[in-house]
Amino acid sequence: MFRRGMIKPVMVLLLALFPLKVILGQELPSIIYTGKEKQIPLTEFLQKIEKIYLIHFFYKPEWFDSFKVDIEATKQPINEILNQIMADKPYVYRVIQGNNVVFLPKEELAMLMGQMVDKTGDLRDISTTIVGDPNEAGKHKQVQVSGTVVDGKNDETLVGSVIQVENTSIATSSDNKGHFSFTISPGIYNVLVSNVGYEQAVYKVRIVSNGNLPISLFEKTLKINEVIISAQRADRNVRSSQMSIVEMDARTIKQLPSLVGEKDVLKSFTMMPGVKSVGEFGSGINVRGGGEDQNLYLIEGAPVFNTSHVFGLISVLNPDAVSNVTLYKGHIPSGFGERVSSVMDIQMRDNIASKDLHVRGGIGLFDSRLMFDGPIIKDKLTFKLGGRTSYSNWLLKNIQDYYLQHSSASFYDLNGLLNWNYNKNRITLFAYTSYDHFRYAREMAYTYGSHIGSLSWNRFWTSDLNSTLTFAYSQYNVNKDNILDGSEKSRLKLNITYLSAKYNMKYTGFEHHSIEGGFQLVSYQSYPGERIPLDTLSTITYKKIDKQNAYETAIYVGDNFEINDKLMLNAGLRYSAYFLMGPFKKMLYKANDARVTTSIIDSIMYSKGKVVQTYQGIEPRLSLKYQLNESASFKVSYNRNRQYISLLSNTSISTPNDLWKLADTYIKPIIADQYAVGYYQNFFGNMLETTVELYYKKLQNLQEYKNDAETVMSNHVETELDQVKGKNYGIEFLIKKNSGKIDGWISYTYSRALRHTSGVYKNDQINDNQEYASSFDKPHELTVVANYHINKRVRFSGNFSFSSGRPITLPEYRYTVDGNSIVYYSDRNVYRIPCYHRLDLSLSIDESLRKKKKWKGSWTFSILNVYGRVNPYLVFYKKETSSAANNFTPFSDYEMYMIGKPLPVITYNFIF
Amino acid sequence: MNIKNIIFTIALGVALLSCQKLYNPDDLNSGKKIPVIQGMISTGEGPYTVNVNYAAAYNSDSSTAINSAIVYILDDQNNFTFLANTGNGNYTTGENSFKGEIGRKYVLNVLLSDGSQFVSDTVQIPAKPSLDSISASVSTYKNISTDADGNVVSTDIPGLSISGYSSVSTTEPAYLRFESKAIYQSACEDLTYGYGIFFWTASTSIYDLPNEQTTSLEKGKQVVKNQNLGFLKYVAGANATATTSQVLPAGWIVTAIAYRISAESYRYYQSIEKQLNATDHFFDPVPSQIKGNMHCLSNSDQLVLGLFEANSEDRKYVAYRWTKGERKIYKKDLDSFVDTITAGHQSMNPPAFWQRGY
């Protein structure tokens, strides 16, 4: 029986399934009732009738909770009794197929009747939905409609869905929680909702007052055969004032090509324009020429300081757990700060509407995954619990490198999410932990991990006003052990701890405005190093670098202002201030000398709690869209961002023991100003999406390493760094086909990332103050991703990537000092490693489309690096054996790469 | 919930993976003639040598000496000291013909036959350091090597660990660089003829890397305590022949020198030490240039490598005798020692420099 709260869907379903047999107002068959009831609840009476006769009643229990009936009948037709009961009530009933009796409010029935007449048959889901309280009808000139867009298959929220009101200029999109809202005059409208990969849905709505409009979309693969769907691309790229944004939802992530045999959410972004990585190995991403530390990775509002397992082979994000990822690479909303290049906002699968327990998992090249999610209290409290664990040791054993063969690597990560919906409140508790262990031959061992958590309270005060209070915690720990036998056996410990509280409010009550504002307080604690001898014979002495404490505060406000039908302004202002707190030891250096260890003359000690250094400033965020026509727009943006924490590393590729360094008396915060313009044009009813964006980024106070920099365990790390200026610029092209038998995209980026020092002294100069390429300068980048959908479940995919090699510094000459062969290196970054190109092919068989089937498995058969290209991610030199003729030690360059030959991979994922 | 059994397949081309290969960039700029000029003068007895050659391509195992240069040192009183070529790109001041003076400033000049002229920064000899004491303790040296199968092998070698205590009479931080050399001497009895055979090695460095330190203030002067000066390896009977036996106690004659160097020299040697300590894998530090203090006068764009330094010094000579397994170390301070001895052996009687009876 469909009964509790199911009346509307049931009606729609019944009407859709039996359209020809529905006869409104048909009388019940001649069922005769005899009985006597006194003050019996109406619901009880109806249940009694159901038990006796072959009749099914459909209604919402709350409609009839307060009704009691008196019945005294002798051989009376049941329809007469029902007429008698409902005579004084605001409900009517209708009979469907003889024995199904559906109760409806009188007003709603009127709507349904109208809808039946209007039905055209070419739209999948037309029903008239009332938004608001019918008793409020006629009282408002403008009303607010809000709601959430979910995936109808699993009730997960959908970000980036475009909601348009037909025959009006009103259009909006769902945010990263799937929420949307718009202001409109009361009336009857068709609301068109679309999202990439989903069937377009059309909701016929009667809007009477402020109210909620829940929307469900279904993947194209689930479409009903007899219904003809004209798949249309949501034109969010054209309509939204936001530019320089990349969004991926769960479905997109699922279809992403795998780069190292695993779905990798983070690395997959490198397939998009303006986003790169140093190679197949190496953690993080580089957005528009920025370092990996210039990206703020937020999981459920908490930052991630280490984004990779096994030194960058796999990202720390379990793809099964991730629902939506939004990368802001240009115009960053004023609610976000802390980093200068990008913000990646990662949302876990949000399944508050989930009704059943789901289990999903998979077997990959390096690890296995398992995840449970489902309701604890239906519609109120849901949970998600998942994890991954590795078996990557076997891989190392098979790499033809002696040291790696004698190494070991393992990792795991766990994540959990609780969602509690209570009236207008929503509370989310998120926790994540990861662990990595890597032992490199008999030389060193790394153990590192993150503990991340957040608690957020989302409150809908009115239909126009909501707020979110978020507490976030993130800690990253590293232990690096020198395990060589003998005098150097020691452990290095590093740690960064982050705590924040953020309060955000959003108000949409003003016509054409969506205003957002809030404040944030962040506490940083950095433990730059503690070195502990691990053996009684160790000559390493215990050393601890003083921990550093700092606070970052910010207040912000932003408004998305629809000036007119063509112009939309997204303006924001963020003010951030940073306070470095004592205890702190500030070194003093000789005047008129380079800042090197040998120029230290004294120091000042600041006591605990004393403000040592303050930095502050305003960060304007502006974006303006001009709508050229229905399918084209032009956008410009300007952004200023400040970053008070940066990652220090003196190795060619990032290692886990890279140091997160807080701005201090000498290390100033990084400041970035970015200007961007973009043109967006969609074709063929949004089936083909094209984008061109041009950007110029000016950077100040970037950290670059001086020659021979040694940042680990340094009491005065400023002696190892140059603060340089930089400029990043580029043009990005994207052509994306969103539907059809073949879909995919082609992106091309030309970009540069250049740096220069301006030091007076030789020690403060890099390349004699001449401009040089940063390590992330890869001018040309081309990506082609194509999917051929053989049928609803099977698709053949290919992706090709090409990029310029990244800059490196190579040895050029060799000479001898005190009998030792010494290498003379070129100027910084004047060479490049060979260009990168690779083709991957895969055949994917998705899970069964049968809804009743509980166990659903999917297979992917891939060949990575089809033509066996050797793509080095690193070049290094090695000393060779001295020749017999003399004692000179020559050197050779070697390149390191991950996959040098075609690699077949099979992966299996499941859900039940 | 109906849980089914799962059969997972991971079919991987394991053998297809590889990781590292030789890389020869086509456009590498390593074919130019880059002079390398290195030299040091000090307050001790000479001779002092300046070496002039061309840097080799980084992957070459040969180097080109420059023997046709004119090399001279100019001081702040306009005194010229010409250095004579002795082959292999070496130019020396000659026996007792030159000795640096504390407080005086010097510039090295090198004129090549192609007309290019190179000069050093002006360097000044600082006040003298004091190598106050040298001590030895029984220790073990971990020798890490790779066997034929590629396995890392760790071998314990017994011997003496040598350390020193140095000071400089100043309150400002000072920079010291240490050199330490030793002659290893051992003897055995020839069973055939019944007399002793005496073996000795050449005087060789016992500390592989540049050994520079900065001082710290203690009791009003700048000191370097427990500075590692190297390790004396005990190799009993290493030079004995098949006809010898009865290993005798081993001995060493150690020469240790403390140079007081400039801050610039200190940074130069630190850079070299960091590079030499860099390991051969992907955790190598970011590569960096080491240039020194030489410049080309005739062409400012011409790259020249190397360092000319002017130091003050203090040196000590110590003889040690020790037998493996014993705790007792015999020590004797020597007033002087000529450490230019080459390896050799002789029967019946030990050489003149032989140290015994201590």
mmCIF file of N, CA, C and O in Angstrom, chain B residues 252-275:
data_model
loop_
_atom_site.group_PDB
_atom_site.id
_atom_site.type_symbol
_atom_site.label_atom_id
_atom_site.label_comp_id
_atom_site.label_asym_id
_atom_site.label_seq_id
_atom_site.Cartn_x
_atom_site.Cartn_y
_atom_site.Cartn_z
ATOM 1 N N TRP B 252 99.390 5.269 13.314
ATOM 2 C CA TRP B 252 99.054 6.333 12.363
ATOM 3 C C TRP B 252 99.833 7.595 12.746
ATOM 4 O O TRP B 252 100.072 7.848 13.931
ATOM 5 N N ILE B 253 100.161 8.357 11.749
ATOM 6 C CA ILE B 253 100.707 9.684 12.011
ATOM 7 C C ILE B 253 99.743 10.680 11.383
ATOM 8 O O ILE B 253 99.544 10.690 10.158
ATOM 9 N N VAL B 254 99.124 11.442 12.234
ATOM 10 C CA VAL B 254 98.033 12.322 11.803
ATOM 11 C C VAL B 254 98.521 13.768 11.703
ATOM 12 O O VAL B 254 99.196 14.260 12.599
ATOM 13 N N THR B 255 98.140 14.392 10.570
ATOM 14 C CA THR B 255 98.352 15.831 10.424
ATOM 15 C C THR B 255 96.976 16.480 10.385
ATOM 16 O O THR B 255 96.152 16.127 9.539
ATOM 17 N N ALA B 256 96.710 17.390 11.295
ATOM 18 C CA ALA B 256 95.415 18.076 11.328
ATOM 19 C C ALA B 256 95.645 19.575 11.218
ATOM 20 O O ALA B 256 96.541 20.119 11.862
ATOM 21 N N ILE B 257 94.850 20.215 10.377
ATOM 22 C CA ILE B 257 94.986 21.657 10.168
ATOM 23 C C ILE B 257 93.625 22.315 10.356
ATOM 24 O O ILE B 257 92.618 21.830 9.840
ATOM 25 N N ALA B 258 93.623 23.402 11.096
ATOM 26 C CA ALA B 258 92.421 24.237 11.208
ATOM 27 C C ALA B 258 92.694 25.531 10.461
ATOM 28 O O ALA B 258 93.629 26.262 10.808
ATOM 29 N N TYR B 259 91.914 25.773 9.411
ATOM 30 C CA TYR B 259 92.018 27.032 8.681
ATOM 31 C C TYR B 259 90.903 27.953 9.142
ATOM 32 O O TYR B 259 89.761 27.527 9.273
ATOM 33 N N ARG B 260 91.248 29.192 9.339
ATOM 34 C CA ARG B 260 90.181 30.168 9.549
ATOM 35 C C ARG B 260 89.850 30.772 8.191
ATOM 36 O O ARG B 260 90.711 31.348 7.525
ATOM 37 N N ILE B 261 88.623 30.620 7.783
ATOM 38 C CA ILE B 261 88.239 31.011 6.429
ATOM 39 C C ILE B 261 87.207 32.137 6.491
ATOM 40 O O ILE B 261 86.638 32.433 7.545
ATOM 41 N N SER B 262 86.965 32.730 5.351
ATOM 42 C CA SER B 262 85.975 33.823 5.294
ATOM 43 C C SER B 262 84.564 33.248 5.278
ATOM 44 O O SER B 262 84.361 32.052 4.999
ATOM 45 N N ALA B 263 83.589 34.092 5.534
ATOM 46 C CA ALA B 263 82.194 33.654 5.489
ATOM 47 C C ALA B 263 81.843 33.168 4.086
ATOM 48 O O ALA B 263 81.101 32.200 3.912
ATOM 49 N N GLU B 264 82.397 33.814 3.075
ATOM 50 C CA GLU B 264 82.101 33.420 1.699
ATOM 51 C C GLU B 264 82.660 32.022 1.404
ATOM 52 O O GLU B 264 82.003 31.194 0.784
ATOM 53 N N SER B 265 83.873 31.789 1.874
ATOM 54 C CA SER B 265 84.454 30.461 1.677
ATOM 55 C C SER B 265 83.639 29.402 2.417
ATOM 56 O O SER B 265 83.432 28.297 1.921
ATOM 57 N N TYR B 266 83.206 29.765 3.602
ATOM 58 C CA TYR B 266 82.402 28.837 4.395
ATOM 59 C C TYR B 266 81.150 28.428 3.618
ATOM 60 O O TYR B 266 80.811 27.246 3.528
ATOM 61 N N ARG B 267 80.473 29.405 3.032
ATOM 62 C CA ARG B 267 79.256 29.100 2.276
ATOM 63 C C ARG B 267 79.576 28.256 1.040
ATOM 64 O O ARG B 267 78.825 27.365 0.651
ATOM 65 N N TYR B 268 80.721 28.546 0.424
ATOM 66 C CA TYR B 268 81.138 27.791 -0.761
ATOM 67 C C TYR B 268 81.333 26.313 -0.406
ATOM 68 O O TYR B 268 80.835 25.417 -1.076
ATOM 69 N N TYR B 269 82.040 26.074 0.675
ATOM 70 C CA TYR B 269 82.295 24.680 1.050
ATOM 71 C C TYR B 269 81.028 23.989 1.563
ATOM 72 O O TYR B 269 80.860 22.787 1.404
ATOM 73 N N GLN B 270 80.181 24.758 2.180
ATOM 74 C CA GLN B 270 78.907 24.163 2.585
ATOM 75 C C GLN B 270 78.105 23.700 1.380
ATOM 76 O O GLN B 270 77.489 22.636 1.383
ATOM 77 N N SER B 271 78.127 24.525 0.337
ATOM 78 C CA SER B 271 77.409 24.145 -0.882
ATOM 79 C C SER B 271 77.984 22.865 -1.461
ATOM 80 O O SER B 271 77.254 21.972 -1.895
ATOM 81 N N ILE B 272 79.294 22.781 -1.461
ATOM 82 C CA ILE B 272 79.938 21.577 -2.001
ATOM 83 C C ILE B 272 79.584 20.358 -1.151
ATOM 84 O O ILE B 272 79.257 19.290 -1.665
ATOM 85 N N GLU B 273 79.620 20.555 0.143
ATOM 86 C CA GLU B 273 79.310 19.431 1.022
ATOM 87 C C GLU B 273 77.871 18.962 0.810
ATOM 88 O O GLU B 273 77.589 17.769 0.778
ATOM 89 N N LYS B 274 76.951 19.909 0.658
ATOM 90 C CA LYS B 274 75.554 19.531 0.420
ATOM 91 C C LYS B 274 75.416 18.749 -0.877
ATOM 92 O O LYS B 274 74.698 17.766 -0.952
ATOM 93 N N GLN B 275 76.138 19.213 -1.901
ATOM 94 C CA GLN B 275 76.018 18.497 -3.166
ATOM 95 C C GLN B 275 76.596 17.099 -3.062
ATOM 96 O O GLN B 275 76.038 16.138 -3.576
#
